[in-house]
Structures are given as C-alpha cells and as structure tokens.
mmCIF file of C-alpha atoms and ligand atoms in Angstrom:
data_model
loop_
_atom_site.group_PDB
_atom_site.id
_atom_site.type_symbol
_atom_site.label_atom_id
_atom_site.label_comp_id
_atom_site.label_asym_id
_atom_site.label_seq_id
_atom_site.Cartn_x
_atom_site.Cartn_y
_atom_site.Cartn_z
ATOM 1 C CA UNK A 1 174.465 -21.078 -125.921
ATOM 2 C CA UNK A 2 173.576 -18.988 -122.899
ATOM 3 C CA UNK A 3 175.699 -17.922 -119.961
ATOM 4 C CA UNK A 4 174.078 -18.521 -116.604
ATOM 5 C CA UNK A 5 175.295 -16.990 -113.349
ATOM 6 C CA UNK A 6 173.705 -18.175 -110.111
ATOM 7 C CA UNK A 7 174.201 -16.512 -106.737
ATOM 8 C CA UNK A 8 173.356 -18.681 -103.735
ATOM 9 C CA UNK A 9 172.916 -17.910 -100.039
ATOM 10 C CA UNK A 10 172.121 -19.687 -96.799
ATOM 11 C CA UNK A 11 168.554 -20.508 -97.921
ATOM 12 C CA UNK A 12 169.770 -23.159 -100.367
ATOM 13 C CA UNK A 13 171.343 -25.119 -97.503
ATOM 14 C CA UNK A 14 168.453 -24.609 -95.055
ATOM 15 C CA UNK A 15 166.730 -27.848 -96.063
ATOM 16 C CA UNK A 16 170.028 -29.673 -95.504
ATOM 17 C CA UNK A 17 169.665 -28.654 -91.855
ATOM 18 C CA UNK A 18 172.105 -25.717 -91.796
ATOM 19 C CA UNK A 19 170.906 -22.543 -90.117
ATOM 20 C CA UNK A 20 170.469 -19.323 -92.061
ATOM 21 C CA UNK A 21 171.719 -16.017 -90.644
ATOM 22 C CA UNK A 22 168.702 -13.749 -90.504
ATOM 23 C CA UNK A 23 165.838 -16.100 -89.612
ATOM 24 C CA UNK A 24 164.247 -15.254 -86.253
ATOM 25 C CA UNK A 25 166.233 -18.044 -84.595
ATOM 26 C CA UNK A 26 169.128 -17.894 -87.072
ATOM 27 C CA UNK A 27 172.855 -17.504 -86.455
ATOM 28 C CA UNK A 28 172.705 -13.734 -86.051
ATOM 29 C CA UNK A 29 170.034 -14.098 -83.377
ATOM 30 C CA UNK A 30 172.422 -16.336 -81.425
ATOM 31 C CA UNK A 31 175.699 -14.451 -81.931
ATOM 32 C CA UNK A 32 176.728 -10.830 -82.388
ATOM 33 C CA UNK A 33 178.101 -10.333 -85.906
ATOM 34 C CA UNK A 34 180.815 -8.047 -84.462
ATOM 35 C CA UNK A 35 182.011 -10.838 -82.144
ATOM 36 C CA UNK A 36 182.313 -13.717 -84.619
ATOM 37 C CA UNK A 37 182.428 -12.261 -88.134
ATOM 38 C CA UNK A 38 184.817 -9.297 -88.069
ATOM 39 C CA UNK A 39 188.633 -8.975 -87.897
ATOM 40 C CA UNK A 40 188.151 -6.892 -84.726
ATOM 41 C CA UNK A 41 186.143 -9.701 -83.091
ATOM 42 C CA UNK A 42 188.899 -12.181 -83.976
ATOM 43 C CA UNK A 43 191.595 -9.875 -82.532
ATOM 44 C CA UNK A 44 189.619 -9.460 -79.324
ATOM 45 C CA UNK A 45 188.595 -13.082 -78.689
ATOM 46 C CA UNK A 46 190.136 -15.522 -81.175
ATOM 47 C CA UNK A 47 189.015 -18.593 -79.173
ATOM 48 C CA UNK A 48 185.363 -17.591 -79.471
ATOM 49 C CA UNK A 49 185.681 -17.062 -83.219
ATOM 50 C CA UNK A 50 187.613 -20.288 -83.862
ATOM 51 C CA UNK A 51 185.068 -22.230 -81.775
ATOM 52 C CA UNK A 52 182.169 -20.674 -83.733
ATOM 53 C CA UNK A 53 183.609 -21.849 -87.058
ATOM 54 C CA UNK A 54 184.673 -25.250 -85.617
ATOM 55 C CA UNK A 55 181.043 -25.864 -84.717
ATOM 56 C CA UNK A 56 179.816 -24.763 -88.123
ATOM 57 C CA UNK A 57 182.483 -26.922 -89.833
ATOM 58 C CA UNK A 58 181.250 -29.942 -87.885
ATOM 59 C CA UNK A 59 177.600 -29.205 -88.758
ATOM 60 C CA UNK A 60 178.437 -28.724 -92.450
ATOM 61 C CA UNK A 61 180.384 -31.997 -92.542
ATOM 62 C CA UNK A 62 177.336 -33.845 -91.208
ATOM 63 C CA UNK A 63 174.921 -32.176 -93.640
ATOM 64 C CA UNK A 64 174.139 -33.607 -97.065
ATOM 65 C CA UNK A 65 173.538 -31.750 -100.335
ATOM 66 C CA UNK A 66 169.825 -31.445 -101.095
ATOM 67 C CA UNK A 67 167.795 -31.521 -104.324
ATOM 68 C CA UNK A 68 168.539 -27.837 -104.986
ATOM 69 C CA UNK A 69 172.335 -28.275 -104.844
ATOM 70 C CA UNK A 70 171.959 -31.392 -107.001
ATOM 71 C CA UNK A 71 169.815 -29.602 -109.580
ATOM 72 C CA UNK A 72 172.459 -26.877 -110.014
ATOM 73 C CA UNK A 73 175.183 -29.507 -110.505
ATOM 74 C CA UNK A 74 172.969 -31.217 -113.091
ATOM 75 C CA UNK A 75 172.422 -27.878 -114.843
ATOM 76 C CA UNK A 76 176.173 -27.350 -115.110
ATOM 77 C CA UNK A 77 176.644 -30.837 -116.561
ATOM 78 C CA UNK A 78 173.710 -30.691 -119.002
ATOM 79 C CA UNK A 79 173.590 -27.050 -120.187
ATOM 80 C CA UNK A 80 175.356 -26.296 -123.460
ATOM 81 C CA UNK A 81 176.481 -22.820 -122.356
ATOM 82 C CA UNK A 82 178.375 -21.819 -119.230
ATOM 83 C CA UNK A 83 177.046 -22.154 -115.697
ATOM 84 C CA UNK A 84 178.820 -20.369 -112.841
ATOM 85 C CA UNK A 85 177.660 -20.737 -109.245
ATOM 86 C CA UNK A 86 178.798 -17.919 -106.963
ATOM 87 C CA UNK A 87 178.026 -18.849 -103.391
ATOM 88 C CA UNK A 88 178.077 -16.769 -100.239
ATOM 89 C CA UNK A 89 177.919 -20.025 -98.307
ATOM 90 C CA UNK A 90 180.944 -21.381 -96.512
ATOM 91 C CA UNK A 91 179.679 -24.988 -96.487
ATOM 92 C CA UNK A 92 180.817 -27.369 -99.236
ATOM 93 C CA UNK A 93 177.413 -28.726 -100.288
ATOM 94 C CA UNK A 94 177.656 -27.358 -103.854
ATOM 95 C CA UNK A 95 180.920 -29.147 -104.572
ATOM 96 C CA UNK A 96 179.724 -32.322 -102.852
ATOM 97 C CA UNK A 97 176.656 -32.234 -105.128
ATOM 98 C CA UNK A 98 178.980 -31.996 -108.149
ATOM 99 C CA UNK A 99 179.208 -28.283 -109.037
ATOM 100 C CA UNK A 100 182.665 -27.558 -110.454
ATOM 101 C CA UNK A 101 182.510 -24.001 -111.803
ATOM 102 C CA UNK A 102 182.054 -22.522 -108.348
ATOM 103 C CA UNK A 103 183.266 -19.434 -106.509
ATOM 104 C CA UNK A 104 183.164 -19.255 -102.694
ATOM 105 C CA UNK A 105 183.062 -15.468 -102.454
ATOM 106 C CA UNK A 106 182.839 -15.488 -98.624
ATOM 107 C CA UNK A 107 185.457 -18.208 -98.107
ATOM 108 C CA UNK A 108 185.100 -21.823 -97.007
ATOM 109 C CA UNK A 109 184.920 -23.683 -93.694
ATOM 110 C CA UNK A 110 187.176 -26.461 -94.981
ATOM 111 C CA UNK A 111 190.009 -24.024 -95.691
ATOM 112 C CA UNK A 112 192.526 -22.427 -93.321
ATOM 113 C CA UNK A 113 194.333 -19.166 -94.109
ATOM 114 C CA UNK A 114 197.617 -17.819 -92.750
ATOM 115 C CA UNK A 115 197.113 -14.248 -91.546
ATOM 116 C CA UNK A 116 200.880 -13.697 -91.946
ATOM 117 C CA UNK A 117 201.593 -14.965 -95.490
ATOM 118 C CA UNK A 118 198.137 -15.699 -97.030
ATOM 119 C CA UNK A 119 198.959 -19.373 -97.600
ATOM 120 C CA UNK A 120 195.872 -21.618 -97.643
ATOM 121 C CA UNK A 121 195.500 -25.289 -96.753
ATOM 122 C CA UNK A 122 192.783 -27.811 -95.902
ATOM 123 C CA UNK A 123 191.464 -26.926 -92.455
ATOM 124 C CA UNK A 124 191.405 -29.687 -89.841
ATOM 125 C CA UNK A 125 187.922 -30.393 -88.459
ATOM 126 C CA UNK A 126 188.966 -28.652 -85.222
ATOM 127 C CA UNK A 127 191.198 -25.599 -85.605
ATOM 128 C CA UNK A 128 192.965 -24.072 -82.591
ATOM 129 C CA UNK A 129 194.114 -20.536 -81.933
ATOM 130 C CA UNK A 130 197.781 -20.203 -82.859
ATOM 131 C CA UNK A 131 197.880 -23.220 -85.202
ATOM 132 C CA UNK A 132 201.075 -22.986 -87.264
ATOM 133 C CA UNK A 133 200.953 -22.086 -90.954
ATOM 134 C CA UNK A 134 201.923 -25.078 -93.093
ATOM 135 C CA UNK A 135 204.057 -22.801 -95.292
ATOM 136 C CA UNK A 136 205.767 -20.102 -93.181
ATOM 137 C CA UNK A 137 205.340 -21.699 -89.750
ATOM 138 C CA UNK A 138 203.925 -18.548 -88.123
ATOM 139 C CA UNK A 139 201.284 -19.266 -85.427
ATOM 140 C CA UNK A 140 198.811 -17.336 -87.563
ATOM 141 C CA UNK A 141 196.179 -19.758 -88.829
ATOM 142 C CA UNK A 142 192.638 -18.417 -89.049
ATOM 143 C CA UNK A 143 189.438 -19.718 -90.624
ATOM 144 C CA UNK A 144 189.441 -18.847 -94.344
ATOM 145 C CA UNK A 145 186.221 -16.863 -94.017
ATOM 146 C CA UNK A 146 185.631 -13.375 -95.421
ATOM 147 C CA UNK A 147 184.566 -11.276 -92.457
ATOM 148 C CA UNK A 148 182.678 -7.993 -92.526
ATOM 149 C CA UNK A 149 185.095 -5.272 -93.555
ATOM 150 C CA UNK A 150 187.164 -7.691 -95.698
ATOM 151 C CA UNK A 151 187.098 -7.964 -99.491
ATOM 152 C CA UNK A 152 185.095 -10.916 -100.879
ATOM 153 C CA UNK A 153 187.098 -13.300 -103.073
ATOM 154 C CA UNK A 154 187.361 -13.367 -106.889
ATOM 155 C CA UNK A 155 185.330 -10.202 -107.450
ATOM 156 C CA UNK A 156 186.973 -9.520 -110.844
ATOM 157 C CA UNK A 157 185.943 -12.937 -112.161
ATOM 158 C CA UNK A 158 182.430 -12.527 -110.773
ATOM 159 C CA UNK A 159 181.882 -9.126 -112.393
ATOM 160 C CA UNK A 160 183.304 -10.369 -115.687
ATOM 161 C CA UNK A 161 180.804 -13.260 -115.647
ATOM 162 C CA UNK A 162 177.918 -10.956 -114.689
ATOM 163 C CA UNK A 163 178.834 -8.677 -117.597
ATOM 164 C CA UNK A 164 178.337 -11.613 -119.991
ATOM 165 C CA UNK A 165 175.328 -13.189 -118.292
ATOM 166 C CA UNK A 166 172.191 -14.068 -120.249
ATOM 167 C CA UNK A 167 170.447 -15.429 -117.157
ATOM 168 C CA UNK A 168 171.056 -14.430 -113.541
ATOM 169 C CA UNK A 169 169.378 -16.215 -110.615
ATOM 170 C CA UNK A 170 169.691 -15.487 -106.913
ATOM 171 C CA UNK A 171 168.695 -18.403 -104.700
ATOM 172 C CA UNK A 172 168.069 -18.294 -100.939
ATOM 173 C CA UNK A 173 169.757 -15.005 -100.166
ATOM 174 C CA UNK A 174 168.196 -12.094 -98.292
ATOM 175 C CA UNK A 175 169.877 -9.316 -100.284
ATOM 176 C CA UNK A 176 171.241 -7.627 -97.163
ATOM 177 C CA UNK A 177 174.967 -8.000 -97.785
ATOM 178 C CA UNK A 178 176.895 -6.157 -100.504
ATOM 179 C CA UNK A 179 178.525 -6.588 -102.943
ATOM 180 C CA UNK A 180 176.428 -9.749 -103.571
ATOM 181 C CA UNK A 181 173.145 -7.847 -103.208
ATOM 182 C CA UNK A 182 174.274 -5.599 -106.091
ATOM 183 C CA UNK A 183 174.832 -8.452 -108.570
ATOM 184 C CA UNK A 184 171.248 -8.273 -109.870
ATOM 185 C CA UNK A 185 171.755 -4.643 -110.934
ATOM 186 C CA UNK A 186 174.995 -5.559 -112.708
ATOM 187 C CA UNK A 187 173.334 -8.502 -114.491
ATOM 188 C CA UNK A 188 170.442 -6.286 -115.601
ATOM 189 C CA UNK A 189 172.903 -3.779 -117.055
ATOM 190 C CA UNK A 190 174.334 -6.665 -119.083
ATOM 191 C CA UNK A 191 170.827 -7.457 -120.362
ATOM 192 C CA UNK A 192 170.390 -10.693 -118.421
ATOM 193 C CA UNK A 193 167.001 -12.210 -117.577
ATOM 194 C CA UNK A 194 166.837 -12.130 -113.795
ATOM 195 C CA UNK A 195 164.987 -14.388 -111.384
ATOM 196 C CA UNK A 196 164.837 -14.468 -107.615
ATOM 197 C CA UNK A 197 164.246 -17.903 -106.087
ATOM 198 C CA UNK A 198 163.403 -17.675 -102.403
ATOM 199 C CA UNK A 199 160.774 -18.501 -99.795
ATOM 200 C CA UNK A 200 159.647 -14.869 -99.986
ATOM 201 C CA UNK A 201 160.757 -11.783 -101.900
ATOM 202 C CA UNK A 202 164.051 -10.484 -100.509
ATOM 203 C CA UNK A 203 164.947 -6.855 -99.800
ATOM 204 C CA UNK A 204 166.205 -6.485 -103.396
ATOM 205 C CA UNK A 205 163.410 -8.671 -104.812
ATOM 206 C CA UNK A 206 161.788 -5.819 -106.752
ATOM 207 C CA UNK A 207 164.918 -5.550 -108.923
ATOM 208 C CA UNK A 208 164.369 -8.993 -110.453
ATOM 209 C CA UNK A 209 162.182 -9.496 -113.521
ATOM 210 C CA UNK A 210 160.788 -12.802 -112.203
ATOM 211 C CA UNK A 211 160.280 -14.533 -108.875
ATOM 212 C CA UNK A 212 159.887 -18.198 -107.975
ATOM 213 C CA UNK A 213 158.684 -18.489 -104.404
ATOM 214 C CA UNK A 214 158.815 -21.655 -102.313
ATOM 215 C CA UNK A 215 161.328 -24.014 -100.711
ATOM 216 C CA UNK A 216 164.517 -24.363 -102.761
ATOM 217 C CA UNK A 217 164.293 -28.171 -102.965
ATOM 218 C CA UNK A 218 161.112 -27.727 -105.006
ATOM 219 C CA UNK A 219 161.681 -24.455 -106.884
ATOM 220 C CA UNK A 220 165.286 -24.997 -107.991
ATOM 221 C CA UNK A 221 164.745 -28.412 -109.663
ATOM 222 C CA UNK A 222 161.639 -26.936 -111.396
ATOM 223 C CA UNK A 223 163.608 -23.902 -112.611
ATOM 224 C CA UNK A 224 166.485 -26.077 -113.860
ATOM 225 C CA UNK A 225 164.066 -28.379 -115.710
ATOM 226 C CA UNK A 226 162.513 -25.313 -117.365
ATOM 227 C CA UNK A 227 165.894 -24.049 -118.583
ATOM 228 C CA UNK A 228 166.989 -27.431 -119.902
ATOM 229 C CA UNK A 229 163.669 -27.827 -121.756
ATOM 230 C CA UNK A 230 163.857 -24.349 -123.334
HETATM 231 P P1 OAD B 301 170.252 -14.835 -94.822
HETATM 232 O O1 OAD B 301 170.061 -15.628 -93.573
HETATM 233 O O2 OAD B 301 170.388 -13.365 -94.712
HETATM 234 O O3 OAD B 301 169.034 -15.113 -95.829
HETATM 235 C C1 OAD B 301 168.581 -16.407 -96.102
HETATM 236 C C2 OAD B 301 167.519 -16.304 -97.191
HETATM 237 O O4 OAD B 301 167.136 -17.615 -97.549
HETATM 238 C C3 OAD B 301 166.261 -15.556 -96.777
HETATM 239 O O5 OAD B 301 165.926 -14.617 -97.792
HETATM 240 C C4 OAD B 301 165.192 -16.657 -96.671
HETATM 241 O O6 OAD B 301 163.913 -16.210 -97.083
HETATM 242 C C5 OAD B 301 165.728 -17.674 -97.647
HETATM 243 N N1 OAD B 301 165.346 -19.074 -97.341
HETATM 244 C C6 OAD B 301 165.291 -19.686 -96.136
HETATM 245 N N2 OAD B 301 164.951 -20.974 -96.263
HETATM 246 C C7 OAD B 301 164.783 -21.203 -97.589
HETATM 247 C C8 OAD B 301 164.418 -22.338 -98.374
HETATM 248 N N3 OAD B 301 164.173 -23.539 -97.813
HETATM 249 N N4 OAD B 301 164.323 -22.193 -99.713
HETATM 250 C C9 OAD B 301 164.571 -21.001 -100.305
HETATM 251 N N5 OAD B 301 164.935 -19.889 -99.626
HETATM 252 C C10 OAD B 301 165.034 -19.989 -98.282
HETATM 253 O O7 OAD B 301 171.516 -15.496 -95.580
HETATM 254 P P2 OAD B 301 172.396 -14.885 -96.776
HETATM 255 O O8 OAD B 301 171.590 -14.014 -97.660
HETATM 256 O O9 OAD B 301 173.125 -16.022 -97.372
HETATM 257 O O10 OAD B 301 178.208 -13.342 -94.553
HETATM 258 O O11 OAD B 301 173.423 -13.991 -95.960
HETATM 259 C C11 OAD B 301 174.415 -13.310 -96.678
HETATM 260 C C12 OAD B 301 175.658 -13.164 -95.839
HETATM 261 O O12 OAD B 301 175.322 -12.574 -94.573
HETATM 262 C C13 OAD B 301 176.310 -14.471 -95.442
HETATM 263 O O13 OAD B 301 177.174 -14.978 -96.440
HETATM 264 C C14 OAD B 301 177.055 -14.116 -94.202
HETATM 265 C C15 OAD B 301 175.991 -13.310 -93.522
HETATM 266 O O14 OAD B 301 176.399 -12.371 -92.598
HETATM 267 C C16 OAD B 301 179.297 -13.336 -93.759
HETATM 268 O O15 OAD B 301 179.375 -13.980 -92.725
HETATM 269 C C17 OAD B 301 180.395 -12.465 -94.265
#
C-alpha cells in the first residue's frame, strides 16, 4: 500500500488546448502578471481582471480532459493505496476526468469568492464586477483564484500528505512558483521516490530522482501503467 502525491501544472492541460503560462506565446507573454494575477491589479482595474478570468473560464469549459487527466483518475480508482492530486491549475479537467481526491491549491475558475465574508459559490460563466455575494449580499464577488501574494489553499493537508508520500510526481509544471516548487524537497525528506514528468527538465528538475520526458498524454499513461503493474 503506497501513498502517491501528484502535483500538476499547466502542462497537463496543454494538449487539451489550454495555454500554459511561461511558454513563449503563453499567458504571461500576453498579460502582465501584476495586472491580472495580484490583489493590487484587481484593486486597480477589476474589470480587466474579471474579463481575463471570464475568458479563461469559457476556454476551460470548452476543453476536454485528455489521456493524462484520465490516467490519473484511473490510478486513483485502481491503486490500492492513496492517490492525492494537488493541482495548480484552475481548470476543472481533473475532476471531469474522474479524480476525486483533489486539491485546487491555486483556486478554481468555476468558483466565486466573496472578498467581504469568504463565502464561496459556483461562479456563473460570466462574472461581473460588483456581483453580490450569495450569502452576505455585499457587492464583493471575485474570482476564487489565488493571486500572487495570497496564501495557496489547503497547505496543511498538502504538507501532511507529502510527509507520508512514498511516491511524488510533478507533471507539467515549470517549478517557478513556490510553495509548489518546494514540494519535491519535502517529499524527498519523507523518503519518497520522486519523478518529474514534463516536456523538458524544469528549473527544479535536478531535485528529482527520475525524469520522464515527453508530452503528458503519452508519458502519464505510461507512468500510471508502470505503477499499476509494479
Ligand atoms: P508554466 O507555464 O510555468 O509551466 C508549464 C510546464 O508544462 C513547463 O515546464 C512545460 O515544459 C510543461 N509542458 C508544456 N506542455 C506540456 C505537455 N504537453 N506535456 C508535459 N509538459 C508540458 O505553468 P505552471 O508551472 O503550472 O499561478 O505555473 C505555475 C503557476 O504560475 C500557475 O499556477 C499560475 C502561474 O503564474 C497563478 O496564477 C497564481
């Protein structure tokens, strides 16, 4: 019975047609992070920020889970130990593929958050600045996205799982954003076998014991088959 923790990033959804952040033509080449992914950017120009996430919500809704998302859902269903997927992605392709033990550490496009009382509800496809909170009524709705400078969600649960991990895999993430980029070090301290699954080695790639390089729709199903055959 082994405990498996899997961190995913934008690369796992790339073959579903969703843009990554740091590719040459990726989201951060098209938008300034400060403008659309910080509390200060939201305070300065909420319409721009809400429109940015409305567009991404629409794109995510049109996208379909790919073979990599499906392989991770199959792993969770078929593995005798625990499987936890911690995603930095705000799309819902993991849950649509069938993953259930899932943490959205950077929030979710399909969720709205009240900046006044922290209540959460299902976001409409098109949010507007000043939408009323469904609980307290304040005109304080915002996308339920963790912006730079904010604390990622469920960190205690994530570190507890990393502390008990036998296998840790990072899939399609560039290792540029902490705390997620530090998970490999934590998993190693716990004695986990570590593997990076990516098109190319990431900036923290040298910290992993193993690497599987190639497109996620090929490498992830192969990796899952290997674990289930072990
Ligand atoms: P990045 O855009 O930084 O990195 C995407 C990674 O996926 C890169 O390492 C690519 O090599 C890899 N990749 C691309 N296509 C792939 C494929 N088909 N198969 C396998 N790997 C592929 O995205 P993240 O690491 O997810 O945060 O970015 C982390 C955080 O930075 C995001 O959650 C977001 C962003 O700023 C916030 O907005 C708070």
